[in-house]
Coordinates of C-alpha atoms in Angstrom, one line a residue:
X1026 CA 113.0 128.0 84.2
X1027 CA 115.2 130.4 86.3
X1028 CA 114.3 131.5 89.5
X1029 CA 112.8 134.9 89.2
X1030 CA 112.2 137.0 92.6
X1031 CA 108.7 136.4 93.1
X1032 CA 109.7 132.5 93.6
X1033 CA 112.5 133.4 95.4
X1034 CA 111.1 135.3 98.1
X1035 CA 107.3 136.2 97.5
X1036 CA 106.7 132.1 97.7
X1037 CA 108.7 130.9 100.5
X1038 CA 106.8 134.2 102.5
X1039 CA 103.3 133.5 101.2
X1040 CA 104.3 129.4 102.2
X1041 CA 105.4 130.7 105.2
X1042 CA 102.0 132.5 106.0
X1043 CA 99.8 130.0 105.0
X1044 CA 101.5 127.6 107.3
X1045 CA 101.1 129.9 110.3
X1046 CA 97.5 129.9 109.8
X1047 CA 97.7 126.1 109.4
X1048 CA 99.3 125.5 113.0
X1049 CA 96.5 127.8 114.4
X1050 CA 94.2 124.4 113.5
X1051 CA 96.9 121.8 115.1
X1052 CA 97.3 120.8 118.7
X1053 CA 100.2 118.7 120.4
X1054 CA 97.3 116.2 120.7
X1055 CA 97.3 115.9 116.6
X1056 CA 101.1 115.1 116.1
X1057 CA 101.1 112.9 119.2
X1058 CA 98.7 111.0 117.2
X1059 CA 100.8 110.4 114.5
X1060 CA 103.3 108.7 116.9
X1061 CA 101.2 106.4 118.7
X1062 CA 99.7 105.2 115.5
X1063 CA 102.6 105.2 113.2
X1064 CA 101.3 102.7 110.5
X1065 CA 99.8 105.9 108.3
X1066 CA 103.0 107.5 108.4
X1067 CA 104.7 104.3 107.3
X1068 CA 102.3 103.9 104.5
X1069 CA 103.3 107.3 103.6
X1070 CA 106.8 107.2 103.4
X1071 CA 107.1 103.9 101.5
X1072 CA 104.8 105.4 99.2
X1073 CA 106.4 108.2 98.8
X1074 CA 110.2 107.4 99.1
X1075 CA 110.2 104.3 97.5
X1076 CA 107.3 103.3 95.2
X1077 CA 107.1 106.3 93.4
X1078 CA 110.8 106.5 92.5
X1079 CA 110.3 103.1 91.2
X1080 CA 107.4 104.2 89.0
X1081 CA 109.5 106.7 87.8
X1082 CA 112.0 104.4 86.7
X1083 CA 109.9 102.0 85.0
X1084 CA 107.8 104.9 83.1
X1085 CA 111.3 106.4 82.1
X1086 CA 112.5 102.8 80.8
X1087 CA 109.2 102.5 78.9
X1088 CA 108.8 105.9 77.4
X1089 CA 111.7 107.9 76.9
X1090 CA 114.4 107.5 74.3
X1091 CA 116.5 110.5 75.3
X1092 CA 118.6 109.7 78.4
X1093 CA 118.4 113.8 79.9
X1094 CA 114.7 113.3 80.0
X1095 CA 114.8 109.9 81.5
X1096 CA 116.7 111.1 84.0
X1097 CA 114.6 114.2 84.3
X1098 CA 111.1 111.6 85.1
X1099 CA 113.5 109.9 87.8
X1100 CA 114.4 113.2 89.3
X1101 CA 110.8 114.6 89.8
X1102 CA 109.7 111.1 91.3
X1103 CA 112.8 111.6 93.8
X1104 CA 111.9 115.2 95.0
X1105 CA 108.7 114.8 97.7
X1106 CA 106.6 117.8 98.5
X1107 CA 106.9 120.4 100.8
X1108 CA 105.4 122.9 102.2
X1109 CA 102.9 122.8 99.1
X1110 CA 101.5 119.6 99.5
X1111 CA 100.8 120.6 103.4
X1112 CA 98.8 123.4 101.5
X1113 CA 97.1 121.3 99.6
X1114 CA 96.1 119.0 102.4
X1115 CA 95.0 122.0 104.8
X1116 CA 92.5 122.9 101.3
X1117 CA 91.1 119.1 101.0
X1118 CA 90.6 119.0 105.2
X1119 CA 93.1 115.6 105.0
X1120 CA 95.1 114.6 107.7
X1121 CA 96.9 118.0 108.2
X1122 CA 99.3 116.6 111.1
X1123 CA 99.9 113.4 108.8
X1124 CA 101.0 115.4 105.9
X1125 CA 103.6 118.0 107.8
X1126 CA 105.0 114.8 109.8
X1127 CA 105.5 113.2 106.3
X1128 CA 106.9 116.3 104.8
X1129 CA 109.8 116.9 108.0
X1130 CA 110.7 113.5 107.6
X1131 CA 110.4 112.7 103.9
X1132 CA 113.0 116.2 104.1
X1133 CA 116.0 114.3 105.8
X1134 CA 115.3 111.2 104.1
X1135 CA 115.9 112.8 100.6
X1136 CA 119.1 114.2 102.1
X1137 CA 120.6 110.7 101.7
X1138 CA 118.3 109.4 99.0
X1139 CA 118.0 112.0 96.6
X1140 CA 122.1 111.4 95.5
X1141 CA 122.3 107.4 95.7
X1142 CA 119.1 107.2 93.4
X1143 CA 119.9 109.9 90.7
X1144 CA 123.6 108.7 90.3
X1145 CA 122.1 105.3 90.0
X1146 CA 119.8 106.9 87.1
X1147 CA 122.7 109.1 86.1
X1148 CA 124.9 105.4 85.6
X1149 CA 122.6 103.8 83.8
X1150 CA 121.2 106.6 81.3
X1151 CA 124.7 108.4 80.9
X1152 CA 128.5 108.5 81.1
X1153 CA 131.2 110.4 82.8
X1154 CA 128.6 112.2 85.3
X1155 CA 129.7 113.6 88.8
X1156 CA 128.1 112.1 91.4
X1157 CA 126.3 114.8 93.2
X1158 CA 125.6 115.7 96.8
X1159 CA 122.6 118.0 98.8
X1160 CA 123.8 120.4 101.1
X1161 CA 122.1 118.9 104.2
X1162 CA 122.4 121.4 106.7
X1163 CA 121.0 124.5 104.3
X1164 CA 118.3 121.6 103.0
X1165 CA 117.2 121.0 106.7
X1166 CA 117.1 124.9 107.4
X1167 CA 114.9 125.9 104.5
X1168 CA 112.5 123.4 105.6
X1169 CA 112.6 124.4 108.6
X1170 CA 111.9 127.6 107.8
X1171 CA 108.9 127.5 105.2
X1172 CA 107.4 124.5 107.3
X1173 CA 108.0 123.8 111.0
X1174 CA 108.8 126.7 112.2
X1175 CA 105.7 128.9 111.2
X1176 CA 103.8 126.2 112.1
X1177 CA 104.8 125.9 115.7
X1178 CA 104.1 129.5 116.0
X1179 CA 100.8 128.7 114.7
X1180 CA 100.3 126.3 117.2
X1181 CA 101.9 128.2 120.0
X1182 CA 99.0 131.0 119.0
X1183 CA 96.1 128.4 119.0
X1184 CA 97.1 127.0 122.2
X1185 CA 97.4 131.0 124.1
X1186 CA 95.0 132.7 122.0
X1187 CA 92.0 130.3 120.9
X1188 CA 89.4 132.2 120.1
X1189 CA 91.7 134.6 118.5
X1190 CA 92.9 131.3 116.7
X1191 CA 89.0 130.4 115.6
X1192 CA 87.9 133.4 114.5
X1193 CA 91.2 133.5 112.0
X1194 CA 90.4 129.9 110.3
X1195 CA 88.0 131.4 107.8
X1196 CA 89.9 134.3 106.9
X1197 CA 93.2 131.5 106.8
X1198 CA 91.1 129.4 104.6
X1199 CA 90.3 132.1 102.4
X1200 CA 94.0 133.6 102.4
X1201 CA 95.4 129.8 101.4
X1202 CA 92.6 129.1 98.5
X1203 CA 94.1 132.7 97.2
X1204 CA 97.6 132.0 97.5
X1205 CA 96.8 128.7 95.9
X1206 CA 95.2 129.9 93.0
X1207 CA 97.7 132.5 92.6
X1208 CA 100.6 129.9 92.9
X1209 CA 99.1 127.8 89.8
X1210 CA 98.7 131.3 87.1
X1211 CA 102.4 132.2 88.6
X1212 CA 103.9 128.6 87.2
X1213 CA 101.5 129.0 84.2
X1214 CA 102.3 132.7 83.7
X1215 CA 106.7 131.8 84.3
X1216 CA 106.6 128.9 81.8
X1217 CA 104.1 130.1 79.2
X1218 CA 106.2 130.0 76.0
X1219 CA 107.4 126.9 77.2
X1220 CA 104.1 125.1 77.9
X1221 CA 103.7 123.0 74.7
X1222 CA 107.1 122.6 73.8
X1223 CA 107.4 121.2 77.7
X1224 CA 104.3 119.1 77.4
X1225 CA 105.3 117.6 74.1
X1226 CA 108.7 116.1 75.0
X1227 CA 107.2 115.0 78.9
X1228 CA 103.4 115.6 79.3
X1229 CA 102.8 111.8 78.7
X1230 CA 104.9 110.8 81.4
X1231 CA 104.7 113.3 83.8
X1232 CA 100.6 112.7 83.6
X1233 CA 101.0 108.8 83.9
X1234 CA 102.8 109.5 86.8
X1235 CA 101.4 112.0 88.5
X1236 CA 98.0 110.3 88.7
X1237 CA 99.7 107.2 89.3
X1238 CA 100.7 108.4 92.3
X1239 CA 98.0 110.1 93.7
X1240 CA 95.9 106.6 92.6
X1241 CA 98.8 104.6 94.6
X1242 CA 98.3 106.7 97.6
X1243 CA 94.6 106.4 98.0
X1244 CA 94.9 102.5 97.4
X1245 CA 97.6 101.7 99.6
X1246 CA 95.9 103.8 102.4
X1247 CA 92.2 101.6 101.6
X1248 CA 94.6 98.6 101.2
X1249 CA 95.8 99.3 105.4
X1250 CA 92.7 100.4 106.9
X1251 CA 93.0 104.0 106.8
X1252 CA 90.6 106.6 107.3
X1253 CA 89.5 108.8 104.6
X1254 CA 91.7 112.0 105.5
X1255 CA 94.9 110.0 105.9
X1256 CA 94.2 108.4 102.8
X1257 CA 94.2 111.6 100.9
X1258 CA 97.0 112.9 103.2
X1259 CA 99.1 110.0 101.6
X1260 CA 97.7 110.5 97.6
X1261 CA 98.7 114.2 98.2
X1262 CA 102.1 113.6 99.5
X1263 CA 102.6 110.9 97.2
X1264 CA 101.6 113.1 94.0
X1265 CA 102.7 116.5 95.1
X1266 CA 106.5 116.9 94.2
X1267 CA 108.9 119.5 94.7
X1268 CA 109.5 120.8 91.6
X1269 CA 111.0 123.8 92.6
X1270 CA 113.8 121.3 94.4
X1271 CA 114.1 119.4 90.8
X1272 CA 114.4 121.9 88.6
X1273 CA 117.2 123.4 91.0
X1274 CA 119.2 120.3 90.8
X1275 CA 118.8 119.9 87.3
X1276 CA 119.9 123.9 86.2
X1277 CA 122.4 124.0 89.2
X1278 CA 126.2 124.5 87.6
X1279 CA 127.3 122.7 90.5
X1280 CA 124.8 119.8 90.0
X1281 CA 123.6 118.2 86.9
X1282 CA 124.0 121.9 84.4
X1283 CA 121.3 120.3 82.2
X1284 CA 118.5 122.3 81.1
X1285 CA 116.7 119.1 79.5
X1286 CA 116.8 117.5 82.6
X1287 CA 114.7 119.8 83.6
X1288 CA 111.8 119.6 81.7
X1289 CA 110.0 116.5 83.0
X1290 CA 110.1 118.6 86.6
X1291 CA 108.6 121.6 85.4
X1292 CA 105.7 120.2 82.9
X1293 CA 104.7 118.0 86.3
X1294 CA 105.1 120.9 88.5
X1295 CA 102.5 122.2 86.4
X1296 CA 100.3 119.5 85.4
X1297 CA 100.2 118.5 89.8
X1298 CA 98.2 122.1 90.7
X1299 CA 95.5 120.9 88.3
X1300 CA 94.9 117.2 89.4
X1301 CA 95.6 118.8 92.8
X1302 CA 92.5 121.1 92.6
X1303 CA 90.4 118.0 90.9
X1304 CA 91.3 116.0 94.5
X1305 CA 90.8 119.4 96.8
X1306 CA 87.1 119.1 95.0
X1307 CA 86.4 115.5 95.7
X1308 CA 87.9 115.7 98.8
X1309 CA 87.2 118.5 100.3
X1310 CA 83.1 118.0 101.8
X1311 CA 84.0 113.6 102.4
X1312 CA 87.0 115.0 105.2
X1313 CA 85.0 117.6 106.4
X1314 CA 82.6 115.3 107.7
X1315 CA 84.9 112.9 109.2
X1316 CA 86.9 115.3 110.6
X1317 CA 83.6 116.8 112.7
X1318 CA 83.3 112.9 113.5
X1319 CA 86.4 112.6 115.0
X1320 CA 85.9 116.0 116.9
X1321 CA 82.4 114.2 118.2
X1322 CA 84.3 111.1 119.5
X1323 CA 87.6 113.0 121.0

């Protein structure tokens, strides 16, 4: 579960990329959206930020005898997506605006969250831990980064270059479905040894919550009156976790230094790309269409 190069710097760059190509399909017009109706985004975050982390409490309660993996369920249902589950949006034609404004915001959020819930976790299932802190500033940056920035260039592109912009969305889509697929045999490939001794002490749980979350996003978003694409905006956000994030903190000397902590995070980071392709499947041709609707009525 160490970081190896290629996650180091070929993901963040091929991230990086695919958001470019991802502003080149937003406008102003999309985000602005978002803040005049801010009820999705709402849905979203308390999705997100606080339902899930409850889920993960109760499913660790329920299931887990061993305190490091209890705390390792808790840990993955604190960490929201980032750039990825943009990806996966931009792939199932959801809400594309919906899902970056939940991932910038979601970002910060976690800044504060992140250490009042795990120390909680950390109080309840063991003794003597160190309370432990994100550092915001580099947090905020690397986000940054990977996310907004590449897709404000995009944008920036779409808005002086359109055609230029148009003409790139197929190439784009093709370039994200590769990186995608590519993505999934990397985390297979990285943690192949480690697969069924992984799945065996967490797959239960990290599956019960995993689809638990995408399920809770799609019905809270039918429950409010959302449209189809925010609803799957919301599931996605919702059920696409930063693993990468999780693992850190659990492996980090300066953190938690517990390599069973671990675990839960990197048998769901896995087990999320393939429910994620099952939802980009379903999803994909039902937001096409209302997607060209809202085109036709704008």
């Amino acid at each position: 579960m160490e970081q190896s190069a290629v996650t180091a710097i070929f993901l963040p760059l091929a991230l990086g990329i695919i958001m470019l190509g991802m502003g080149m399909t937003l406008t102003l017009n999309d985000f602005r959206k978002v803040a005049l109706y801010p009820k999705a985004a709402v849905i979203g975050l308390i999705s997100q930020l606080i339902l899930l982390p409850l889920i993960g409490f109760g499913l660790a309660a329920l299931i887990f005898t061993i305190p490091e993996l209890a705390v390792g369920l808790i840990l993955i249902a604190l960490c929201p997506g980032g750039a990825t589950s943009n990806l996966i949006s931009h792939l199932a034609k959801a809400d594309l605006a919906l899902s970056i404004s939940l991932t910038a915001i979601s970002s910060i959020i976690t800044n504060f969250s992140i250490p009042i819930l795990l120390n909680i976790a950390l109080a309840h299932y063991m003794t003597g831990e160190k309370a432990i802190t994100l550092p915001f500033f580099k947090t905020f940056i690397q986000i940054f980064l990977v996310t907004i920035f590449p897709v404000v260039i995009g944008m920036i592109i779409k808005k002086k270059r359109p055609h230029f912009a148009l003409k790139s969305e197929k190439a784009m889509n093709i370039i994200s479905t590769f990186f995608f697929i590519l993505i999934l045999l990397a985390a297979i490939l990285k943690e192949r040894e480690n697969i069924i001794p992984y799945f065996e002490q967490a797959g239960v749980a990290a599956i019960i919550l995993n689809i638990s979350a995408l399920l809770m996003g799609f019905i809270l978003g039918k429950l409010f009156g959302l449209n189809k694409r925010q609803r799957s905006s919301i599931a996605i956000e919702t059920g696409i976790q930063n693993g990468t994030l999780a693992i850190a903190l659990a492996l980090s000397p300066a953190i938690l230094n517990n390599t069973q902590m671990a675990v839960p995070a990197a048998i769901y980071s896995l087990l999320m790309f393939v429910t994620a392709a099952v939802v980009i499947l379903i999803s994909k041709k039902q937001n096409s269409q209302e997607a060209l609707k809202e085109l036709s009525l704008s």
